[in-house]
mmCIF file as gemmi writes it, N, C-alpha and C atoms, coordinates in Angstrom:
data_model
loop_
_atom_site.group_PDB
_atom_site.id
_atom_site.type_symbol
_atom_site.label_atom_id
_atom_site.label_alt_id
_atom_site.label_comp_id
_atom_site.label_asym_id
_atom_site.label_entity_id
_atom_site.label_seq_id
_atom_site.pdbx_PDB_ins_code
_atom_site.Cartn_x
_atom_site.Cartn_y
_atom_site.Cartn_z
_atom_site.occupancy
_atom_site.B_iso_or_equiv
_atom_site.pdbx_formal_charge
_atom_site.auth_seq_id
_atom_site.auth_asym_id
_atom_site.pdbx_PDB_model_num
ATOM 1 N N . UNK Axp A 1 ? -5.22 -25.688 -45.559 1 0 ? 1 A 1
ATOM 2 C CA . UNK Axp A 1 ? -5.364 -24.738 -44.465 1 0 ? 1 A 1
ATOM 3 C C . UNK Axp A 1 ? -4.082 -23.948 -44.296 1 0 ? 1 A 1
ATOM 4 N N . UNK Axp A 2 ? -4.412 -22.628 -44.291 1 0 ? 2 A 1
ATOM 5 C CA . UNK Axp A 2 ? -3.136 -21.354 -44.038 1 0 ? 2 A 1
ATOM 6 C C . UNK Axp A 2 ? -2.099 -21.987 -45.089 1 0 ? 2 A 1
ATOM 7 N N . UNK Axp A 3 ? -2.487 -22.437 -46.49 1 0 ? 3 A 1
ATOM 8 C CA . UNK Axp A 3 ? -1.197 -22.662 -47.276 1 0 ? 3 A 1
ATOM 9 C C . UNK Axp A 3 ? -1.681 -21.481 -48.572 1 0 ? 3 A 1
ATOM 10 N N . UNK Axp A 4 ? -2.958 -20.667 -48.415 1 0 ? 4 A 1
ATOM 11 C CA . UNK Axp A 4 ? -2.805 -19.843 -49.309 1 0 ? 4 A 1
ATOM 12 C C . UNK Axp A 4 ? -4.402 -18.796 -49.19 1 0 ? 4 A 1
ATOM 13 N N . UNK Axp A 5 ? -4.697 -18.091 -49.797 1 0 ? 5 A 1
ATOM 14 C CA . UNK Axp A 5 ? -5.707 -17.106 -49.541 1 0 ? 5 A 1
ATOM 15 C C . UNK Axp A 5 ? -6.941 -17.921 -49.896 1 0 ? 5 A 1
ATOM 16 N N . UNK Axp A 6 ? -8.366 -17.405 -49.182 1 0 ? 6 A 1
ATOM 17 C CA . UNK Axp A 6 ? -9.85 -17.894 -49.471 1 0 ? 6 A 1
ATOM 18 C C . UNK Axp A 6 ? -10.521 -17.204 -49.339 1 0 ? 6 A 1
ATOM 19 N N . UNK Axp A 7 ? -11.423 -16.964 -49.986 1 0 ? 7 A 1
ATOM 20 C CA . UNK Axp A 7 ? -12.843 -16.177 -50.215 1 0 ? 7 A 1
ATOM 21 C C . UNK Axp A 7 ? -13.801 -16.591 -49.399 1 0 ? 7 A 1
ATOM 22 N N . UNK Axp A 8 ? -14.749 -16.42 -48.817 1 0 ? 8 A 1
ATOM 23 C CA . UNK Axp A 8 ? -16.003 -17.167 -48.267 1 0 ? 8 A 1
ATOM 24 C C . UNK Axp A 8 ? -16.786 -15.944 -48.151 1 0 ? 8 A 1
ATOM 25 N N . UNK Axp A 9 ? -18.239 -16.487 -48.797 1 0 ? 9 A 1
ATOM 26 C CA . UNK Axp A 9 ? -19.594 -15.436 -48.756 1 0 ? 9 A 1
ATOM 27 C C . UNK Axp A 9 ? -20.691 -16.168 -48.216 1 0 ? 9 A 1
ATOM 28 N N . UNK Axp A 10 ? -21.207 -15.572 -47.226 1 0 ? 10 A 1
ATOM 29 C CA . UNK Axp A 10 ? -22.43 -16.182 -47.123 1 0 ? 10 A 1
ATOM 30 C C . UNK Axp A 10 ? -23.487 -15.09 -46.839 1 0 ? 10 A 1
ATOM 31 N N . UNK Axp A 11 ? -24.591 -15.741 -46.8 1 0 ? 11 A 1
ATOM 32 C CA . UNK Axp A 11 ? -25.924 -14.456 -46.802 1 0 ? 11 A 1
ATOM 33 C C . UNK Axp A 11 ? -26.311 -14.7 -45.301 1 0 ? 11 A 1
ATOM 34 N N . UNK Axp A 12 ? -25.866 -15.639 -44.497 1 0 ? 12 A 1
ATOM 35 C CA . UNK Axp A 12 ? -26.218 -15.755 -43.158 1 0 ? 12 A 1
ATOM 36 C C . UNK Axp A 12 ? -25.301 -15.67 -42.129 1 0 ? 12 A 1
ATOM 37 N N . UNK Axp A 13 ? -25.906 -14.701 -40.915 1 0 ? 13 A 1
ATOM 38 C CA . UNK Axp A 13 ? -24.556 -14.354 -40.082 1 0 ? 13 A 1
ATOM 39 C C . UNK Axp A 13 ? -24.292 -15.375 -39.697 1 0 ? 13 A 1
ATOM 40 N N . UNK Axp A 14 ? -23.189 -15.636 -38.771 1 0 ? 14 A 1
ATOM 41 C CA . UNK Axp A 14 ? -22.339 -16.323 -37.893 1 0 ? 14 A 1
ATOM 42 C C . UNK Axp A 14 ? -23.101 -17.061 -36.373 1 0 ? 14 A 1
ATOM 43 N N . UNK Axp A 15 ? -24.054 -16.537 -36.057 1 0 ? 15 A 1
ATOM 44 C CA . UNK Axp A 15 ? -24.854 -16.552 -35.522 1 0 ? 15 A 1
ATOM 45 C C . UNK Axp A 15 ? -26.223 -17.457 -36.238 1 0 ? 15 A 1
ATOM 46 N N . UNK Axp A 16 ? -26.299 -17.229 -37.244 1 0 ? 16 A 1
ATOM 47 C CA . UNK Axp A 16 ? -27.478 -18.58 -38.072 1 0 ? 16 A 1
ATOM 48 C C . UNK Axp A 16 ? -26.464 -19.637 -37.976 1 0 ? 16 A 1
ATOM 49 N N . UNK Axp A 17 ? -25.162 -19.992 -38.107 1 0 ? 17 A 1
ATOM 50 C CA . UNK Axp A 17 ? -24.487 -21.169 -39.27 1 0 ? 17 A 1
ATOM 51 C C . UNK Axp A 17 ? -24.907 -22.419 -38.389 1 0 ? 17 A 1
ATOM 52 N N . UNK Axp A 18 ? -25.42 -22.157 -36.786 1 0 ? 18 A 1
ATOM 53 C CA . UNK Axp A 18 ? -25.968 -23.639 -36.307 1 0 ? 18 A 1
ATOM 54 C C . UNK Axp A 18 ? -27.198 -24.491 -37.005 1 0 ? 18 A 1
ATOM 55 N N . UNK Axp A 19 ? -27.957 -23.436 -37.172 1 0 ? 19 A 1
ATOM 56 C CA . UNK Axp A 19 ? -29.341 -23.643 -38.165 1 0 ? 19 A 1
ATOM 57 C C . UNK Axp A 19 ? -28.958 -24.125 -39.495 1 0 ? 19 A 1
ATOM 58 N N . UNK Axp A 20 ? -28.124 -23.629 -40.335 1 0 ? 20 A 1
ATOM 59 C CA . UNK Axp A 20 ? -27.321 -23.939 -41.504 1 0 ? 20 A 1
ATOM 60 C C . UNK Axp A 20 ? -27.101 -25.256 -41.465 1 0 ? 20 A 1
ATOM 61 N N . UNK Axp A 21 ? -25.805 -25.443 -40.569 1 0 ? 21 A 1
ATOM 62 C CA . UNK Axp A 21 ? -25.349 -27.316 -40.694 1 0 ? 21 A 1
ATOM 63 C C . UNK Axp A 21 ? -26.056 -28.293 -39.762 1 0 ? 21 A 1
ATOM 64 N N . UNK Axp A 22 ? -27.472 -27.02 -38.797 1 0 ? 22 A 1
ATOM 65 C CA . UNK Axp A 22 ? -27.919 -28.702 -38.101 1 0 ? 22 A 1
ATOM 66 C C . UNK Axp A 22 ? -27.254 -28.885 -36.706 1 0 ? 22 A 1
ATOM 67 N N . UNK Axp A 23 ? -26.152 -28.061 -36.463 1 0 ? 23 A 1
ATOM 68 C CA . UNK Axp A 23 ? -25.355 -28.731 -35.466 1 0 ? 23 A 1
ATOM 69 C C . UNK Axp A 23 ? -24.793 -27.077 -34.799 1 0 ? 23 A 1
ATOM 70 N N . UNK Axp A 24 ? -25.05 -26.722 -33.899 1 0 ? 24 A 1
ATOM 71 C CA . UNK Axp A 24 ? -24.182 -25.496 -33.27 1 0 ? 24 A 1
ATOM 72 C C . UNK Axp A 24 ? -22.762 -25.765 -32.571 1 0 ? 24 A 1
ATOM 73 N N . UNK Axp A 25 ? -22.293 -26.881 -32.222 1 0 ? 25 A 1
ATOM 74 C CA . UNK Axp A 25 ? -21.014 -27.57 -32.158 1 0 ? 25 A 1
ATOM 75 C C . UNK Axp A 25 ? -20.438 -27.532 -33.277 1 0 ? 25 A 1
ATOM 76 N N . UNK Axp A 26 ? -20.762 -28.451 -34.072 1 0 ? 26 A 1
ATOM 77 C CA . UNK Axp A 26 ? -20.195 -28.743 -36.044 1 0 ? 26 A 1
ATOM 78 C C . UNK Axp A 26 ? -20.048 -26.664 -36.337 1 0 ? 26 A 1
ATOM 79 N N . UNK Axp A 27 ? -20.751 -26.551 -36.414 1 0 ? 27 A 1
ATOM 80 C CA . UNK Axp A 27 ? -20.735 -24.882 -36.835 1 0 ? 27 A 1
ATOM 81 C C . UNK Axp A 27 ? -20.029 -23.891 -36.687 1 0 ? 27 A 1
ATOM 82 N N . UNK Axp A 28 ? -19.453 -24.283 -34.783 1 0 ? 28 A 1
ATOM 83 C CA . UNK Axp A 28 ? -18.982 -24.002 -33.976 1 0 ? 28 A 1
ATOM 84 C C . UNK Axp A 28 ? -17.268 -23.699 -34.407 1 0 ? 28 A 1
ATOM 85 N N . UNK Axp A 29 ? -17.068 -25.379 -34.362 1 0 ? 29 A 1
ATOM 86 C CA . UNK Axp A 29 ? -15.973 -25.573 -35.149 1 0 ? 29 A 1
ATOM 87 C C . UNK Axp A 29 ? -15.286 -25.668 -36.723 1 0 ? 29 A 1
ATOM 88 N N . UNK Axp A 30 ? -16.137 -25.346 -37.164 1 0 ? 30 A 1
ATOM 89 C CA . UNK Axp A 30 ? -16.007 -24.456 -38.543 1 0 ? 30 A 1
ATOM 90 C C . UNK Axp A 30 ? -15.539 -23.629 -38.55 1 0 ? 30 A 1
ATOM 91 N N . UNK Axp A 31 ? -16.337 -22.358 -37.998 1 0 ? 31 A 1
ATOM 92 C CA . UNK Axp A 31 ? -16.116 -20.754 -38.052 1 0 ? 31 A 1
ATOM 93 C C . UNK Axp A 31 ? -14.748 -20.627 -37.127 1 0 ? 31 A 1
ATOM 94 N N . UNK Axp A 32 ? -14.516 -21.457 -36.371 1 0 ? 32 A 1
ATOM 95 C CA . UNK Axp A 32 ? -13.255 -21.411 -35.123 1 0 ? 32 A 1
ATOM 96 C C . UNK Axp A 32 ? -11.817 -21.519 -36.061 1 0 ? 32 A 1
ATOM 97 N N . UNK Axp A 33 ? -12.293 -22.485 -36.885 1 0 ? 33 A 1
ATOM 98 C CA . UNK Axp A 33 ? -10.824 -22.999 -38.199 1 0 ? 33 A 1
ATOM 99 C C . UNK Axp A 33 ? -10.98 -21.762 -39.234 1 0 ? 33 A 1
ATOM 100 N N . UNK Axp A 34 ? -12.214 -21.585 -39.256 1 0 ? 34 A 1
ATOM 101 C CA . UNK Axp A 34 ? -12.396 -20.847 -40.96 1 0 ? 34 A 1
ATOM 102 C C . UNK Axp A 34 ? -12.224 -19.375 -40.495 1 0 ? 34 A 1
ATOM 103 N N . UNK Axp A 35 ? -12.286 -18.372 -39.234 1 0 ? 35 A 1
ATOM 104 C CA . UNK Axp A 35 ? -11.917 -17.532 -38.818 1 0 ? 35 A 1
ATOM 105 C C . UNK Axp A 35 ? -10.461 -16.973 -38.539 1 0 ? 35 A 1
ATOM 106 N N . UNK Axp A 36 ? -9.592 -18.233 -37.81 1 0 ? 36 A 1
ATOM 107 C CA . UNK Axp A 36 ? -8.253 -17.759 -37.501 1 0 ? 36 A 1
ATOM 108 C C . UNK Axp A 36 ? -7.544 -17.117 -38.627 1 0 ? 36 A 1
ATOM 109 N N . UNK Axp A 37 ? -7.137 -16.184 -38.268 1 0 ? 37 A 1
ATOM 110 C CA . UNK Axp A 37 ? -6.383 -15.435 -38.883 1 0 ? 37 A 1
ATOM 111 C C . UNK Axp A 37 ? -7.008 -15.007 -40.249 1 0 ? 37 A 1
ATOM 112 N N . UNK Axp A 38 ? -8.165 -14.514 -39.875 1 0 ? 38 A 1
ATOM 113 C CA . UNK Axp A 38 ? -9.12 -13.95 -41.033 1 0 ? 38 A 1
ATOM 114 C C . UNK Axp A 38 ? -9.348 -12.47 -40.936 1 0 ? 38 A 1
ATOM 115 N N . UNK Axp A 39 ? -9.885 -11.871 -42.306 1 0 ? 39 A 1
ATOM 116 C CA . UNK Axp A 39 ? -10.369 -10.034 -41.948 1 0 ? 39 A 1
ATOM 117 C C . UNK Axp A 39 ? -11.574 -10.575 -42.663 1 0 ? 39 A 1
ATOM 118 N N . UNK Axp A 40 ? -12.694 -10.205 -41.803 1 0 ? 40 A 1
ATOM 119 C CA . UNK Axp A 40 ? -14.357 -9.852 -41.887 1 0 ? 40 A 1
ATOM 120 C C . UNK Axp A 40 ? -14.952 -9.264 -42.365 1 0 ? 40 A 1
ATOM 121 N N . UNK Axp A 41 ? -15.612 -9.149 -43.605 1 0 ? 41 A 1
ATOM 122 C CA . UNK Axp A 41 ? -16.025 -7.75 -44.227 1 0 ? 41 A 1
ATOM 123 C C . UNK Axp A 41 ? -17.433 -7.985 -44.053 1 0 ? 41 A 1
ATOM 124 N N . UNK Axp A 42 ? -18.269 -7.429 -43.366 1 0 ? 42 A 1
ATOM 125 C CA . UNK Axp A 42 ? -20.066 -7.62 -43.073 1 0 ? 42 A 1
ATOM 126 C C . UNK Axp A 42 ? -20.501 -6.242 -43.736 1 0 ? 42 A 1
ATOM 127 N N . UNK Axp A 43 ? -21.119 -6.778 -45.118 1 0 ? 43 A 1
ATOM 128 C CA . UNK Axp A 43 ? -21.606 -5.949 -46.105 1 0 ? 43 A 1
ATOM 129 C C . UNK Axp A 43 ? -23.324 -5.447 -45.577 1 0 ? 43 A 1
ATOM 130 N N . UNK Axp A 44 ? -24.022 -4.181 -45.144 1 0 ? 44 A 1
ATOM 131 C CA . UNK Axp A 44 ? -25.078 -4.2 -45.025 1 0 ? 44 A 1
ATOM 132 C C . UNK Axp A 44 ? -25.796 -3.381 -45.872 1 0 ? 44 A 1
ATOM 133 N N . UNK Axp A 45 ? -26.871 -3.585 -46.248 1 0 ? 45 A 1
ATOM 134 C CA . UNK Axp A 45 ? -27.989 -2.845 -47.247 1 0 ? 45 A 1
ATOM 135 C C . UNK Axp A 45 ? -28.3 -3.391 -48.218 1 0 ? 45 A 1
ATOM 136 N N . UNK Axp A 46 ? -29.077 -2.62 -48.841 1 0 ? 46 A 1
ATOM 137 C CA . UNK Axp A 46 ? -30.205 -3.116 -49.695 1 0 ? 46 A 1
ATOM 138 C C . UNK Axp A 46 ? -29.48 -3.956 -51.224 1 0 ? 46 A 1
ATOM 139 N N . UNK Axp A 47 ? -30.134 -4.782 -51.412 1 0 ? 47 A 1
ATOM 140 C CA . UNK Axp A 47 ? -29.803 -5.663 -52.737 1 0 ? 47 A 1
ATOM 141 C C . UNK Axp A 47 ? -29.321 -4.872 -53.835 1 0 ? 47 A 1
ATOM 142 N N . UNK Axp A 48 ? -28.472 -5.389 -54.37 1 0 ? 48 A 1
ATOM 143 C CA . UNK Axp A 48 ? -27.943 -4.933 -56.021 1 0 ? 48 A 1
ATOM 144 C C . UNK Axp A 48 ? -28.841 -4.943 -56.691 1 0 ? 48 A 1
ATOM 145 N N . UNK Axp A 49 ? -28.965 -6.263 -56.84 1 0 ? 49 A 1
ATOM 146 C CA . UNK Axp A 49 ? -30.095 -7.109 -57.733 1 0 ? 49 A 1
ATOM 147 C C . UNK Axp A 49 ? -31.55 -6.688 -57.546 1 0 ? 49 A 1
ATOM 148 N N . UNK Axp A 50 ? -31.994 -6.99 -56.496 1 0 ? 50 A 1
ATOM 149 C CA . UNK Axp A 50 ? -33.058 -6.239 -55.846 1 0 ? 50 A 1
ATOM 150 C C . UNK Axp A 50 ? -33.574 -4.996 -56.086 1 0 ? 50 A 1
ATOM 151 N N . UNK Axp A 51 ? -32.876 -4.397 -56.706 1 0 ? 51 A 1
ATOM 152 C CA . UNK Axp A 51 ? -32.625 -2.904 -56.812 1 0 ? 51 A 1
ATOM 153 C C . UNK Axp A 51 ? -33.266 -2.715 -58.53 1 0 ? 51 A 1
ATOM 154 N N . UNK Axp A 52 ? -32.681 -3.507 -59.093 1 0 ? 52 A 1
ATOM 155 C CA . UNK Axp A 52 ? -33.284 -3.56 -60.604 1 0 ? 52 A 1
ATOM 156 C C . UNK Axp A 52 ? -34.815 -4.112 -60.938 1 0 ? 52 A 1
ATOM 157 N N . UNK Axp A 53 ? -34.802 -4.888 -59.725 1 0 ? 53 A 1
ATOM 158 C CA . UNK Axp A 53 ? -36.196 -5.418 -59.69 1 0 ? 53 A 1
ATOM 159 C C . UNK Axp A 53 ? -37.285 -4.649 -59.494 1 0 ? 53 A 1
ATOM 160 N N . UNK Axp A 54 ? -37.258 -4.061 -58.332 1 0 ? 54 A 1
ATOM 161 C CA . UNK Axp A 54 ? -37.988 -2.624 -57.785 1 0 ? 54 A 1
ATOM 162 C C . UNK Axp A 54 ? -38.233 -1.544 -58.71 1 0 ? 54 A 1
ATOM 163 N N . UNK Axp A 55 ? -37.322 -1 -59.467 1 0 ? 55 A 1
ATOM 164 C CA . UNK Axp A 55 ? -37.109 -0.247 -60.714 1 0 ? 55 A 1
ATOM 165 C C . UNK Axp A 55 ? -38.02 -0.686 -61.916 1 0 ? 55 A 1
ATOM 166 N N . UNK Axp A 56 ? -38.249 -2.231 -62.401 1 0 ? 56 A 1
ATOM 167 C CA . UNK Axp A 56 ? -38.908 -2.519 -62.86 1 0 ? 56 A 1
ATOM 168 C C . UNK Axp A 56 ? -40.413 -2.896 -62.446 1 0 ? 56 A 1
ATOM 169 N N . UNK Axp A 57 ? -40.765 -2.579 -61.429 1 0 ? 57 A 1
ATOM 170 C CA . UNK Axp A 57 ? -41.947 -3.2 -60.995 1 0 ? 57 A 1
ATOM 171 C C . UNK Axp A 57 ? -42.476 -4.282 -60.637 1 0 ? 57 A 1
ATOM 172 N N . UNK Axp A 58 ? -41.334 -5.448 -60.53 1 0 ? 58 A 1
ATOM 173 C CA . UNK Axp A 58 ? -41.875 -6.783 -60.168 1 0 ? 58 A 1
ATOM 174 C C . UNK Axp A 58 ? -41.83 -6.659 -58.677 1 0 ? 58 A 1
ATOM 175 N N . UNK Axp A 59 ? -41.549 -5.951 -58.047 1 0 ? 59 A 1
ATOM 176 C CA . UNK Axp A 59 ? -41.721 -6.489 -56.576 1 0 ? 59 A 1
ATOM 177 C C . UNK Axp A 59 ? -41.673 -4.817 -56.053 1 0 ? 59 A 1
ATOM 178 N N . UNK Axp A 60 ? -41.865 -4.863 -54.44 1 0 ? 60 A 1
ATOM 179 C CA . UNK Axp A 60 ? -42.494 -3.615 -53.735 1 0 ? 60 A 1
ATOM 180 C C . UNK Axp A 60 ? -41.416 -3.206 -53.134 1 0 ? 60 A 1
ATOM 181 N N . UNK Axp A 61 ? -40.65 -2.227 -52.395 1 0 ? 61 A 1
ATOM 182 C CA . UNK Axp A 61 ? -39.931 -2.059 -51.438 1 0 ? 61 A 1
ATOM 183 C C . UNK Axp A 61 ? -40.566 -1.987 -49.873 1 0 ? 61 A 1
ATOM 184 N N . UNK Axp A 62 ? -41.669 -2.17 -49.751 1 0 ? 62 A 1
ATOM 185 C CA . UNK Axp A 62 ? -41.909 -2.707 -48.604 1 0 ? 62 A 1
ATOM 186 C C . UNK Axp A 62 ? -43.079 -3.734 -48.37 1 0 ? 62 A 1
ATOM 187 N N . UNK Axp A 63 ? -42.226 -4.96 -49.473 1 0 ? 63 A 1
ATOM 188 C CA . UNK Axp A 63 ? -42.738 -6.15 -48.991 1 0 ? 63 A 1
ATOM 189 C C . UNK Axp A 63 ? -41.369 -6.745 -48.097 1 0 ? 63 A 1
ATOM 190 N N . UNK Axp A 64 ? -42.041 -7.588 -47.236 1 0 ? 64 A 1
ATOM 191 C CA . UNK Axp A 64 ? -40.658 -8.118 -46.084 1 0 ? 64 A 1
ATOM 192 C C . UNK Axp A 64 ? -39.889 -8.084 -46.476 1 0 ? 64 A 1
ATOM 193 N N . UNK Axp A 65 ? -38.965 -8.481 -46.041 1 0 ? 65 A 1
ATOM 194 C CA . UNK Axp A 65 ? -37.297 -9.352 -46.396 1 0 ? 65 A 1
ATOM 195 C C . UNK Axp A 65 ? -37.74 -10.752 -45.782 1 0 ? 65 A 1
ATOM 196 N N . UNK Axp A 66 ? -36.695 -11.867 -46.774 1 0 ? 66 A 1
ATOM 197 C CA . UNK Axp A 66 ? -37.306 -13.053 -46.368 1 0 ? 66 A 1
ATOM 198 C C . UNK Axp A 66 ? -35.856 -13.718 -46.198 1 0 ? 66 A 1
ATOM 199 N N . UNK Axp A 67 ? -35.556 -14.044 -44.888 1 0 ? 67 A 1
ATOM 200 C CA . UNK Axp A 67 ? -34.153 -14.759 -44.822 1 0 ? 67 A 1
ATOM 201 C C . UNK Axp A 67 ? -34.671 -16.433 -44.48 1 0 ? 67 A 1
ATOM 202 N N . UNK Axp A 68 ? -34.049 -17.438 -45.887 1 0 ? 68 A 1
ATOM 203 C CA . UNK Axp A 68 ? -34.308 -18.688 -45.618 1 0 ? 68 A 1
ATOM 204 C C . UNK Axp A 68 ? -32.151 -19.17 -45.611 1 0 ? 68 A 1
């Protein structure tokens, strides 16, 4: 901890991570350690990947979005 730089990605906001570990306390105090002295980058729009898919025809652009 704070002895050198970290990456962290996730596909679920900050706001899911209680659902994530089960625990909105536990979660709580995660993001409280894993935040200090952090910069936030919240990436929005449509898939990379997703994007090649559509192009090829396996899937629709307006079938849902499915956040598990």
């Amino acid at each position: 901890y704070e002895k050198g730089p970290m990456i962290l990605t996730s596909n679920q906001s900050f706001g899911s991570w209680g659902d994530v570990f089960g625990d909105r306390i536990i979660a709580t105090a995660i993001l409280d350690r894993v935040l200090h002295h952090s910069v936030t980058i919240n990436i929005r729009g449509n898939s990379y990947r997703l994007k090649e898919k559509m192009k090829a025809g396996l899937i629709r652009a307006d079938e849902p979005e499915v956040n598990n």
